[in-house]
Amino acid sequence: MSDTQADTGEVREIRINPIVPSESVLVATARSMRPKKAEELAPRDTRKHVETCPFCRGNEHKTPPPILTWPETGDWQIRMVENLYPVLGDDRAQSGFNFGLQQTIDGYGRHEVIIDHNEHGIAVHEMAEPHLAALFGVYQKRMRQLFESDERLKYVLVFKNFGPAAGASIPHTHSQVIAMPVVPENVDAEVKNSAAHYAKHHHCIFCALIDEALTFEATIYDRASGAVRRKINVGQYVVERGEKFIAIKPFASRYEWEVHILPLTHQADFLDVAEADFADLARVMRRTMARLDAVIGGAQYNFFLHSVPHDAGQAAYAPSYHWHLEICPRTSIPTGFELGSGLFVNTINPEQAAERLRAVSL
Ligand SMILES: [Zn+2]
Ligand SMILES: [Zn+2]
Ligand SMILES: [Zn+2]
């Protein structure tokens, strides 16, 4: 319990995202005022092998030829192929279109699928750490190849939808890579706002958040009554800490079980992660996912990698932007209130959520 509402366990406040203030979150934990309902999750597919699955071993002929595999020879563990239904493609030559208020940018880009594992329904926390480290290595290798292949590509988004609740259309565990000619708006907002913070305070806001999570301790009292208004404990937001990486529960979490993983020392570009560091990233990732899975009871989630865009501002943003992985488990359906207002509603106090995640014994 972390504030005056501790007596009743109820919290109702709007929390401002320190990096993107326009993305605020209403934390409303009292059951009576919960404006959304928990989602009845369709169970995820946990089978090891499915005869008809195009991503399962033995069905390699059902996918386009691999772009890359790991290991490079012998029996594959990770396999990357073109997406058969790409949202962006490189087959069109025409450029953008402008007429009055109608503007378009050509849907140029690439859309690829990484088959994360040869076992059909395996969850991330069930994968061996060296396998996960190799998977991060594949993400990095392909990002690099794509950026080098065409200078029109400004951003490479790596993400994963896991489970039907997270919109995964193919149940076999996989990630996706979308290379695009524009920087996604949410990344752009993070990049610009963190640059503004840097210009004012001369430090990276993400590094400052990590520092606060690891070192801040405070008790804030009510001026009139002297009652404790809020207590901030050291490590309150830390879910998992490795040698090089940390998993943090954001103060203004949009999703009940949202967790972010960041490098402990400043790094703007995921391409700069040393290969030797992927082992620690894999460890922090696997343990974080195991905690989420234990607390939620089978995590279905989206995760996405946010890294500095490769556009004209890349060098300028290097000191102020800090790459990270956002893990967003899906446990409820967005309501009209959320969709209409753009205000996310979180029904679990983030401090308590972090505490429950830390309490899981691994
Ligand atoms: Zn499969
Ligand atoms: Zn930083
Ligand atoms: Zn982000």
Coordinates of N, CA and C and ligand atoms in Angstrom, one line a residue, residues 203-208 210 262-268 318-323, ligand 2:
H203 N 20.0 15.7 -19.4 CA 20.1 14.3 -19.2 C 19.0 13.5 -19.9
C204 N 19.2 12.2 -20.1 CA 18.2 11.4 -20.8 C 17.1 11.1 -19.8
I205 N 15.9 11.3 -20.2 CA 14.7 11.1 -19.2 C 14.5 9.6 -18.9
F206 N 14.9 8.8 -19.8 CA 14.8 7.3 -19.5 C 15.8 6.9 -18.4
C207 N 17.0 7.4 -18.6 CA 18.1 7.2 -17.5 C 17.6 7.7 -16.2
A208 N 17.0 8.9 -16.2 CA 16.5 9.5 -15.0 C 15.4 8.6 -14.4
I210 N 15.1 5.4 -14.6 CA 15.8 4.2 -14.0 C 16.4 4.6 -12.7
L262 N 14.6 -2.0 -20.2 CA 15.5 -1.0 -20.8 C 17.0 -1.4 -20.4
P263 N 17.9 -1.0 -21.2 CA 19.3 -1.1 -20.8 C 19.6 -0.2 -19.7
L264 N 20.4 -0.7 -18.7 CA 20.7 0.2 -17.5 C 21.6 1.3 -17.8
T265 N 22.5 1.2 -18.8 CA 23.3 2.3 -19.2 C 22.8 2.8 -20.5
H266 N 23.0 4.1 -20.7 CA 22.3 4.8 -21.8 C 22.7 4.2 -23.2
Q267 N 21.7 4.0 -24.0 CA 21.9 3.4 -25.4 C 20.6 3.8 -26.2
A268 N 20.8 4.5 -27.3 CA 19.6 4.9 -28.1 C 19.2 3.9 -29.1
A318 N 20.6 10.8 -30.4 CA 21.3 9.7 -29.7 C 21.5 9.9 -28.2
P319 N 21.8 11.2 -27.7 CA 22.0 11.4 -26.3 C 20.7 11.4 -25.5
S320 N 19.6 11.6 -26.2 CA 18.3 11.8 -25.4 C 17.4 10.7 -25.5
Y321 N 17.5 9.8 -26.5 CA 16.6 8.7 -26.6 C 17.2 7.4 -26.1
H322 N 16.4 6.5 -25.6 CA 16.9 5.3 -24.9 C 16.0 4.2 -25.4
W323 N 16.6 3.2 -26.0 CA 15.7 2.1 -26.6 C 15.1 1.3 -25.5
Ligands
ZN2 ZN 19.2 7.0 -21.3

